[in-house]
XYZ file of C-alpha atoms in Angstrom:
563
model
C -6.950 -14.343 32.333
C -8.134 -17.609 31.380
C -10.707 -17.666 28.419
C -12.024 -20.313 25.768
C -10.773 -20.204 21.892
C -13.900 -18.308 20.701
C -13.711 -15.382 23.253
C -10.069 -15.127 22.534
C -10.803 -14.540 18.686
C -13.121 -11.764 19.780
C -10.835 -10.504 22.137
C -7.781 -10.442 19.177
C -10.270 -8.344 16.926
C -10.777 -5.934 19.584
C -7.411 -5.639 19.780
C -7.089 -4.639 16.129
C -9.605 -2.179 16.197
C -12.331 -4.388 14.427
C -15.730 -2.840 14.940
C -17.416 -4.673 12.190
C -17.329 -8.441 10.679
C -19.961 -9.974 7.926
C -20.834 -13.759 7.895
C -22.968 -16.609 8.005
C -23.083 -19.008 11.155
C -23.082 -22.755 11.302
C -22.266 -25.845 13.315
C -18.734 -25.746 13.420
C -18.225 -22.121 14.311
C -20.870 -21.754 16.694
C -18.606 -21.092 19.536
C -17.696 -17.718 17.914
C -20.993 -16.730 17.353
C -21.596 -17.575 20.924
C -19.035 -15.108 21.760
C -19.768 -12.540 19.436
C -23.411 -12.786 20.969
C -21.792 -11.461 24.157
C -19.545 -8.824 22.573
C -22.668 -7.154 20.282
C -22.503 -3.958 21.706
C -18.423 -3.742 20.676
C -18.438 -5.560 17.418
C -21.565 -4.982 14.822
C -21.974 -8.229 13.276
C -23.860 -8.208 9.700
C -25.599 -11.279 9.029
C -25.335 -11.588 4.898
C -27.554 -13.858 2.862
C -24.840 -15.775 1.525
C -21.011 -16.410 2.718
C -20.001 -14.902 -0.958
C -21.777 -11.875 0.122
C -19.776 -11.807 3.236
C -16.316 -12.054 1.399
C -17.552 -9.279 -0.563
C -18.507 -7.011 2.110
C -15.374 -7.543 4.139
C -13.635 -6.616 0.995
C -15.499 -3.474 0.206
C -15.211 -2.694 3.662
C -11.249 -2.736 3.290
C -11.278 -0.821 0.118
C -13.501 1.944 1.026
C -11.873 2.473 4.554
C -8.414 1.289 4.387
C -8.749 -1.048 6.849
C -8.897 -4.954 7.415
C -12.006 -6.358 6.170
C -13.394 -9.306 8.030
C -15.745 -12.456 7.383
C -16.592 -15.074 9.531
C -17.942 -18.762 7.861
C -18.307 -22.109 9.214
C -16.708 -25.361 7.620
C -17.268 -27.489 4.522
C -19.923 -25.409 2.624
C -19.568 -22.176 4.306
C -15.797 -22.111 3.693
C -16.154 -23.048 0.100
C -18.753 -20.169 -0.658
C -15.755 -17.288 0.738
C -13.505 -18.897 -2.210
C -14.441 -16.343 -4.946
C -14.602 -13.505 -2.566
C -11.011 -14.253 -0.937
C -9.808 -14.765 -4.729
C -11.382 -11.570 -5.669
C -9.357 -9.652 -2.553
C -6.369 -11.664 -3.516
C -6.185 -10.541 -7.404
C -6.685 -6.832 -6.264
C -4.363 -6.843 -3.094
C -7.294 -6.324 -0.659
C -6.770 -6.719 3.235
C -9.088 -9.006 4.595
C -9.279 -11.935 6.899
C -11.246 -14.715 6.629
C -11.965 -16.437 9.655
C -13.133 -20.248 9.380
C -14.167 -23.080 11.860
C -13.573 -26.853 11.097
C -14.586 -29.680 12.717
C -12.563 -31.292 15.877
C -8.760 -32.247 15.512
C -10.138 -35.804 15.879
C -12.244 -35.868 12.676
C -9.587 -34.133 10.521
C -9.141 -36.378 7.536
C -11.700 -38.466 7.919
C -14.478 -36.927 5.587
C -16.301 -36.120 8.747
C -19.690 -34.106 8.070
C -18.959 -30.613 6.613
C -15.451 -31.110 6.814
C -12.940 -29.488 4.054
C -9.574 -28.438 3.953
C -9.854 -25.194 3.174
C -6.374 -23.995 3.900
C -5.324 -26.416 1.041
C -8.490 -25.007 -1.268
C -7.448 -21.489 -0.750
C -3.347 -21.787 -0.621
C -3.116 -20.274 -3.953
C -5.665 -17.298 -3.676
C -4.531 -16.129 0.299
C -1.236 -14.197 1.236
C -1.147 -16.718 3.906
C -3.297 -19.308 5.614
C -3.347 -21.147 8.747
C -5.174 -23.967 10.812
C -5.199 -23.812 14.415
C -5.177 -26.704 16.308
C -3.977 -25.826 19.419
C -5.681 -23.096 21.478
C -2.361 -21.668 22.936
C -1.488 -20.761 19.823
C -4.712 -19.263 18.445
C -4.145 -15.309 19.325
C -0.901 -15.198 18.085
C -2.019 -16.304 14.467
C -4.633 -13.871 14.937
C -2.031 -11.239 15.195
C 0.108 -12.391 12.654
C -2.904 -12.625 10.010
C -3.752 -8.929 10.598
C -0.136 -8.028 10.378
C 0.146 -10.130 7.515
C -2.784 -9.023 5.598
C -1.339 -5.099 5.673
C 2.015 -5.190 5.602
C 4.024 -4.465 2.180
C 1.475 -5.491 -0.519
C -1.767 -6.415 1.331
C -3.967 -9.207 0.822
C -6.717 -11.849 2.142
C -5.388 -14.472 4.951
C -7.385 -17.216 6.021
C -7.457 -18.708 9.586
C -9.211 -22.253 9.860
C -9.974 -23.162 13.664
C -10.969 -26.205 14.587
C -14.059 -26.168 16.869
C -12.387 -27.909 19.928
C -10.004 -25.098 19.798
C -12.626 -22.589 19.821
C -13.884 -24.420 23.304
C -10.419 -25.300 24.608
C -9.340 -22.694 27.670
C -5.974 -21.130 27.867
C -4.559 -17.799 29.075
C -5.023 -14.976 27.042
C -3.239 -11.820 27.925
C -3.832 -8.504 25.892
C -1.405 -6.984 23.365
C -1.305 -3.833 21.362
C -0.823 -4.300 17.893
C 2.383 -2.976 16.729
C 2.293 0.198 14.371
C 2.838 -1.737 10.397
C 5.738 0.466 8.877
C 6.346 1.223 5.482
C 8.493 -0.654 3.040
C 11.582 1.525 2.711
C 14.251 -0.717 3.085
C 14.372 -1.729 -0.269
C 14.577 1.606 -1.808
C 17.746 1.915 -3.361
C 19.836 5.109 -3.787
C 21.310 3.918 -6.604
C 17.415 3.002 -8.163
C 16.220 6.601 -6.923
C 19.302 8.341 -8.851
C 18.844 6.476 -12.179
C 14.765 7.310 -12.097
C 15.812 10.762 -11.202
C 17.982 10.962 -14.169
C 15.162 9.231 -16.683
C 12.683 11.541 -15.559
C 14.834 14.783 -15.956
C 15.745 13.837 -19.468
C 12.459 12.504 -20.452
C 11.028 14.633 -23.344
C 7.808 12.701 -23.391
C 7.080 11.205 -19.947
C 3.851 9.429 -19.260
C 2.724 8.724 -15.910
C 0.923 5.425 -15.375
C -0.961 4.751 -12.174
C -2.502 1.359 -10.459
C -3.847 0.400 -7.168
C -0.773 0.591 -5.596
C -1.056 4.169 -5.378
C -4.447 4.007 -3.530
C -3.060 1.429 -1.149
C 0.039 3.811 0.091
C -2.320 6.525 0.032
C 0.210 8.342 -2.119
C -2.404 10.623 -3.659
C -1.077 14.067 -3.074
C 2.551 13.245 -3.761
C 1.539 11.754 -7.193
C -0.480 15.281 -7.807
C 2.601 17.079 -7.146
C 4.668 14.893 -9.136
C 2.681 15.237 -12.285
C 2.719 18.753 -12.132
C 6.302 18.761 -10.929
C 7.373 17.104 -14.123
C 4.449 18.311 -16.187
C 3.324 14.819 -17.456
C -0.066 13.418 -18.567
C -1.661 11.122 -16.155
C -3.340 7.567 -16.923
C -4.871 4.753 -14.958
C -5.781 1.260 -14.433
C -9.028 0.315 -13.392
C -7.579 -0.378 -9.784
C -5.896 3.255 -10.019
C -8.949 5.072 -10.312
C -9.241 8.212 -7.725
C -5.686 8.244 -7.282
C -5.383 11.232 -9.320
C -8.265 13.817 -9.776
C -10.094 12.396 -13.151
C -11.328 16.061 -13.645
C -7.144 17.642 -13.774
C -6.351 18.470 -16.852
C -3.413 16.238 -16.861
C -5.791 13.374 -16.436
C -6.297 11.543 -20.032
C -8.938 8.614 -19.159
C -8.052 5.190 -18.379
C -5.354 2.708 -20.200
C -6.341 -0.446 -22.006
C -8.864 -2.450 -23.811
C -11.528 0.107 -23.179
C -9.284 3.037 -22.070
C -9.295 6.157 -24.098
C -7.406 6.872 -27.491
C -5.703 9.747 -25.870
C -4.247 7.759 -23.450
C -3.430 4.531 -25.733
C -2.184 6.660 -28.246
C 0.506 8.857 -25.865
C 1.289 5.925 -23.974
C 2.313 4.529 -27.247
C 4.339 7.430 -28.346
C 6.232 8.406 -24.874
C 9.437 7.945 -24.253
C 9.380 7.321 -20.632
C 6.500 5.486 -18.795
C 6.478 5.872 -15.311
C 4.466 2.843 -13.822
C 3.252 3.876 -10.353
C 1.589 0.382 -8.456
C 0.551 -1.092 -11.499
C 1.083 -4.665 -12.549
C 0.590 -4.621 -16.648
C -2.405 -6.835 -16.437
C -3.099 -8.103 -20.298
C -6.221 -5.859 -20.247
C -3.629 -2.803 -19.929
C -1.003 -3.739 -22.173
C -2.631 -5.659 -25.208
C -0.392 -6.718 -27.455
C 2.994 -6.662 -25.019
C 5.518 -6.801 -28.021
C 3.962 -3.677 -29.058
C 3.090 -1.974 -25.695
C 5.021 1.204 -25.069
C 7.574 0.491 -27.986
C 9.131 3.806 -28.085
C 9.427 4.133 -24.180
C 11.643 3.157 -21.398
C 9.636 1.431 -18.785
C 10.421 2.793 -15.308
C 8.242 0.604 -12.621
C 7.777 1.694 -8.683
C 6.339 -0.818 -7.016
C 6.062 -2.511 -3.504
C 6.268 -6.214 -4.936
C 9.860 -6.809 -6.336
C 8.072 -10.163 -8.307
C 6.054 -7.675 -10.134
C 9.346 -6.369 -11.777
C 9.487 -7.987 -15.571
C 6.734 -10.263 -14.832
C 4.482 -8.945 -17.746
C 6.570 -6.300 -19.557
C 10.589 -5.651 -19.267
C 11.465 -2.565 -17.610
C 14.470 -0.291 -17.830
C 14.184 0.144 -14.395
C 12.745 0.195 -11.252
C 12.349 1.167 -7.546
C 11.309 -1.442 -5.040
C 9.260 0.251 -1.791
C 6.150 2.171 -0.806
C 4.842 4.386 -3.732
C 4.144 7.342 -1.263
C 7.954 7.358 0.389
C 9.488 6.843 -3.093
C 7.371 9.638 -4.583
C 8.336 12.546 -1.748
C 11.810 11.195 -2.708
C 11.549 12.188 -6.646
C 9.381 15.122 -5.898
C 12.386 16.362 -3.790
C 14.920 15.290 -6.389
C 13.537 16.011 -9.709
C 13.280 19.155 -11.405
C 10.455 21.597 -12.193
C 9.846 21.535 -15.660
C 7.685 22.820 -18.630
C 6.750 20.149 -20.992
C 4.089 22.383 -22.654
C 4.526 20.772 -26.350
C 4.060 17.185 -24.945
C 1.008 17.921 -22.807
C -0.752 20.177 -25.571
C -0.262 17.127 -27.826
C -1.947 14.515 -25.786
C -4.433 17.555 -25.168
C -5.461 17.682 -28.611
C -5.643 13.539 -28.794
C -8.234 14.066 -25.774
C -10.544 16.772 -27.889
C -9.989 14.903 -31.215
C -11.015 11.642 -29.551
C -13.546 12.378 -26.589
C -15.901 9.354 -25.061
C -19.026 9.692 -26.973
C -22.450 8.064 -26.925
C -25.843 8.073 -27.829
C -27.577 10.867 -26.765
C -30.899 10.582 -27.859
C -32.166 7.498 -25.723
C -31.382 6.267 -22.371
C -27.867 4.468 -22.276
C -25.730 3.444 -19.582
C -23.132 6.494 -20.187
C -25.829 8.438 -19.915
C -26.865 7.166 -16.394
C -23.292 7.449 -15.326
C -22.898 10.875 -16.257
C -26.162 11.537 -14.337
C -25.139 10.311 -11.383
C -22.175 12.134 -11.301
C -23.642 15.386 -12.212
C -26.138 14.456 -9.512
C -23.647 13.291 -6.546
C -21.273 15.913 -7.761
C -18.612 13.117 -7.819
C -18.534 12.527 -4.516
C -20.261 9.130 -3.870
C -18.602 5.875 -3.458
C -19.445 3.960 -6.824
C -19.073 0.219 -6.751
C -19.619 -2.313 -9.862
C -20.260 -5.531 -10.745
C -18.215 -6.607 -14.178
C -19.032 -5.993 -17.685
C -20.112 -3.066 -19.720
C -21.544 -0.987 -17.048
C -18.500 -1.509 -15.052
C -16.889 -0.113 -17.911
C -19.056 2.803 -18.284
C -18.613 3.466 -14.635
C -14.558 3.867 -15.288
C -14.993 5.994 -18.344
C -17.845 8.263 -17.866
C -17.654 8.923 -13.659
C -14.904 11.435 -13.189
C -13.059 9.701 -9.761
C -11.436 12.569 -7.692
C -10.471 10.857 -4.600
C -9.127 7.350 -3.662
C -11.291 4.729 -2.423
C -14.531 5.804 -4.364
C -14.591 3.304 -7.154
C -14.244 -0.584 -5.857
C -14.597 -3.114 -8.613
C -13.234 -6.258 -9.226
C -10.365 -5.848 -11.709
C -7.974 -8.690 -11.370
C -10.834 -11.496 -10.841
C -13.695 -9.817 -12.736
C -16.031 -11.054 -10.447
C -19.858 -11.090 -11.130
C -21.549 -10.411 -8.479
C -19.418 -8.838 -6.159
C -20.578 -5.306 -6.294
C -23.806 -5.575 -4.321
C -21.820 -7.465 -0.883
C -19.094 -4.822 -1.583
C -21.348 -1.748 -1.772
C -23.339 -3.009 1.612
C -19.108 -3.281 3.078
C -18.458 0.062 2.051
C -21.542 1.690 3.332
C -21.094 0.441 7.096
C -17.547 1.394 7.021
C -18.178 4.882 5.638
C -21.758 5.933 7.341
C -21.598 9.252 6.019
C -20.970 8.525 2.267
C -23.241 7.699 -0.655
C -22.448 4.483 -1.645
C -24.477 3.169 -5.308
C -23.916 -0.148 -6.861
C -24.145 -0.223 -10.566
C -24.524 -3.610 -11.895
C -25.661 -5.455 -14.987
C -29.047 -7.466 -15.188
C -26.866 -10.474 -15.626
C -24.288 -9.741 -12.457
C -27.230 -8.705 -10.076
C -29.047 -11.918 -10.542
C -25.881 -13.622 -9.014
C -26.072 -12.105 -5.819
C -29.219 -9.909 -5.475
C -30.503 -11.708 -2.471
C -27.929 -9.518 -0.718
C -30.589 -7.060 -0.980
C -31.857 -8.530 1.805
C -29.347 -7.804 3.747
C -29.084 -3.982 2.991
C -33.235 -3.851 3.752
C -32.545 -6.475 7.063
C -30.300 -3.707 8.830
C -31.634 -0.859 6.620
C -27.864 -0.200 5.107
C -28.969 3.115 2.375
C -27.578 1.768 -0.779
C -28.767 2.367 -4.413
C -28.720 -0.539 -6.258
C -28.579 0.898 -9.929
C -29.416 -1.915 -12.352
C -28.576 -1.523 -16.136
C -30.944 -3.796 -17.511
C -30.330 -4.789 -21.381
C -32.140 -8.721 -21.156
C -28.523 -9.690 -21.896
C -25.026 -10.518 -20.814
C -23.664 -7.554 -22.417
C -19.823 -7.652 -22.355
C -19.967 -11.212 -23.296
C -22.407 -10.445 -26.191
C -20.399 -7.549 -27.635
C -17.433 -9.790 -27.808
C -20.153 -12.244 -29.938
C -21.062 -9.314 -31.914
C -17.604 -8.137 -32.839
C -15.724 -11.390 -32.903
C -18.159 -14.223 -33.299
C -20.259 -13.589 -36.178
C -23.104 -12.231 -34.095
C -23.871 -15.683 -32.869
C -25.640 -15.135 -29.336
C -24.974 -18.565 -27.516
C -26.298 -18.421 -24.275
C -25.808 -14.337 -23.683
C -29.606 -13.612 -24.351
C -32.080 -13.186 -20.946
C -35.599 -12.465 -22.079
C -37.681 -13.767 -19.399
C -40.220 -12.287 -17.322
C -38.091 -11.749 -14.056
C -39.087 -8.010 -12.818
C -36.700 -6.515 -10.593
C -38.922 -3.907 -9.288
C -41.164 -6.645 -8.287
C -37.989 -8.744 -6.646
C -36.815 -5.673 -4.600
C -40.311 -4.779 -3.328
C -40.493 -8.469 -2.197
C -36.846 -7.779 -0.645
C -38.184 -4.785 1.592
C -36.480 -2.282 -0.569
C -38.075 0.693 -2.474
C -37.857 0.131 -6.449
C -38.275 2.465 -9.407
C -38.224 1.826 -13.317
C -36.444 4.280 -15.478
C -37.303 3.715 -19.092
C -36.590 7.610 -20.456
C -33.429 9.952 -19.804
C -36.304 12.461 -18.318
C -37.290 9.907 -15.982
C -33.807 9.543 -14.567
C -32.894 12.403 -12.362
C -35.835 12.590 -10.416
C -35.720 8.962 -9.380
C -31.754 9.404 -8.294
C -32.547 12.720 -6.352
C -35.949 10.836 -4.503
C -33.076 7.629 -3.526
C -31.332 9.678 -2.400
C -33.522 11.440 -0.173
C -35.250 8.778 1.074
C -31.887 7.345 2.585
C -32.760 3.662 2.450
C -32.408 0.636 0.469
C -33.406 1.244 -3.049
C -33.130 -0.055 -6.431
C -33.331 1.618 -9.571
C -34.337 -0.561 -12.880
C -32.928 1.068 -15.795
C -33.992 -0.327 -19.349
C -31.578 0.274 -21.753
C -30.768 -1.038 -25.371
C -28.861 -4.418 -25.629
C -26.979 -3.098 -29.100
C -25.061 -0.620 -27.307
C -21.339 -1.564 -26.798
C -18.390 0.118 -24.598
C -16.031 1.940 -26.754
C -13.412 2.408 -27.448
C -12.074 -0.735 -27.636
C -9.074 -3.021 -28.420
C -9.347 -6.254 -30.230
C -8.118 -9.538 -28.328
C -4.022 -9.366 -29.487
C -3.857 -5.965 -30.873
C -1.697 -3.257 -29.577
C -3.322 -0.569 -27.952
C -2.584 1.816 -30.352
C -4.786 0.109 -32.607
C -8.001 1.273 -30.484
C -11.075 1.746 -32.379
C -14.139 3.030 -31.734
C -17.874 3.301 -33.169
C -17.028 5.568 -35.998
C -13.854 3.512 -36.845
C -16.018 0.329 -36.862
C -18.702 1.977 -38.926
C -15.832 2.963 -41.487
C -14.417 -0.475 -41.773
C -17.883 -2.257 -42.005
C -18.372 0.162 -45.100
C -15.251 -0.279 -47.052
C -16.213 -4.357 -46.462
């Protein structure tokens, strides 16, 4: 049948099973919005308050559901407003398709009104991008975009469509998408044999899990693997939930704000089995001292990650789920009680602690975990609250912790929370934000109230940029340059003005009843939690130090007394 370009875009979205898109209209993309209007009973469009919110919502939808998230924006500033969200998805390997419209072909390159070379802008932060200037190529490009976004190591893809293409007419034929197969052709028998030998011979193995284990849906195989080789398990920020955070073999997060049990254990192990992690600087600390007693076995779908940051002893390239299936079949059931007991002693000796007398970030996270029984989807912004959420909420399942790991995007959480809730309507979804982060994209609370999306927004309000101030306190001799937020902003009144129910909590005993009431109401709710600005995230590894040099508050107090 003959359709115009905008109708072809909508039909291609339907082919891919897209049920929701997030976006903001404008002149160049009006034809697409007109086509969406005619299909509003098939594809839900969520109008966000800002295009960045749309990108983060698509990202959160993708992380929570495992499907491709879709966002739309018009040309010029509409397209550039997507950039931070696209970069966030790129750094964390999240499948998002961003569709933008541009000026007509005849106006390209002439500094036309609201013209921008968005494919040039986003080339370094997309897995691939396209500009479509011929309507006959449009359908194939949209289909390729979805395939590229999902296959192998996922990532965002941008499709820019000129306005005349959205109006031009050509033949459209429906195509059923082919299943995207897991990457197995790169799994070599010799690599598997070496891996099996290393695992069976190891006396002190440690498993380090990243976001790739979640992407490949390898949680069941990972659990079997850890039990079979009797190895402790640590994770990165992106890997949370891949392995049950309440399991006795779990030791907590690794790296700058990881537990001492994980940091010390990895520093002592003889084999570090890394699954779907890229050895970020926040994980490794001083790379020359990282896991210095261990042989590194890296399992990853992306060959470019091997030896990029840390030199490996051996590697297996391919889908983590498929590789773990093979390793589970070939490795020997082993009892390493002496090693796991040693790590358990570290867990007992160096537990995560915090001030129990006052309302604090860790207390809020623990109370949320208790009330939700660990079954909520938690989204976060970036900073102290993010680290406390990673430390004190025991994530039991994958796709329940959504956060900006690689880019560290302040303002990410609320949009992602909305996207996650739209994608997982039966799940309780809570966003944790600091007051600094919340200010950046709090306008998306309007999006939640417009559509009555029942999310809970918790603000850790310490009237400072907490993590930056923590660094200033520890490493800049308490010179608090531009990190104090002492002003008259009232988040409760702001939330109420945007149509949400809002509460302020100042004492520990006030918190639980408010959380339960927020859950019961099942509407957009904000909880403004007033906490002390002096609270810090511990343990911590100083910049440039080895992870074995992690210190906590007691270590710091002892050091200061000695000085």
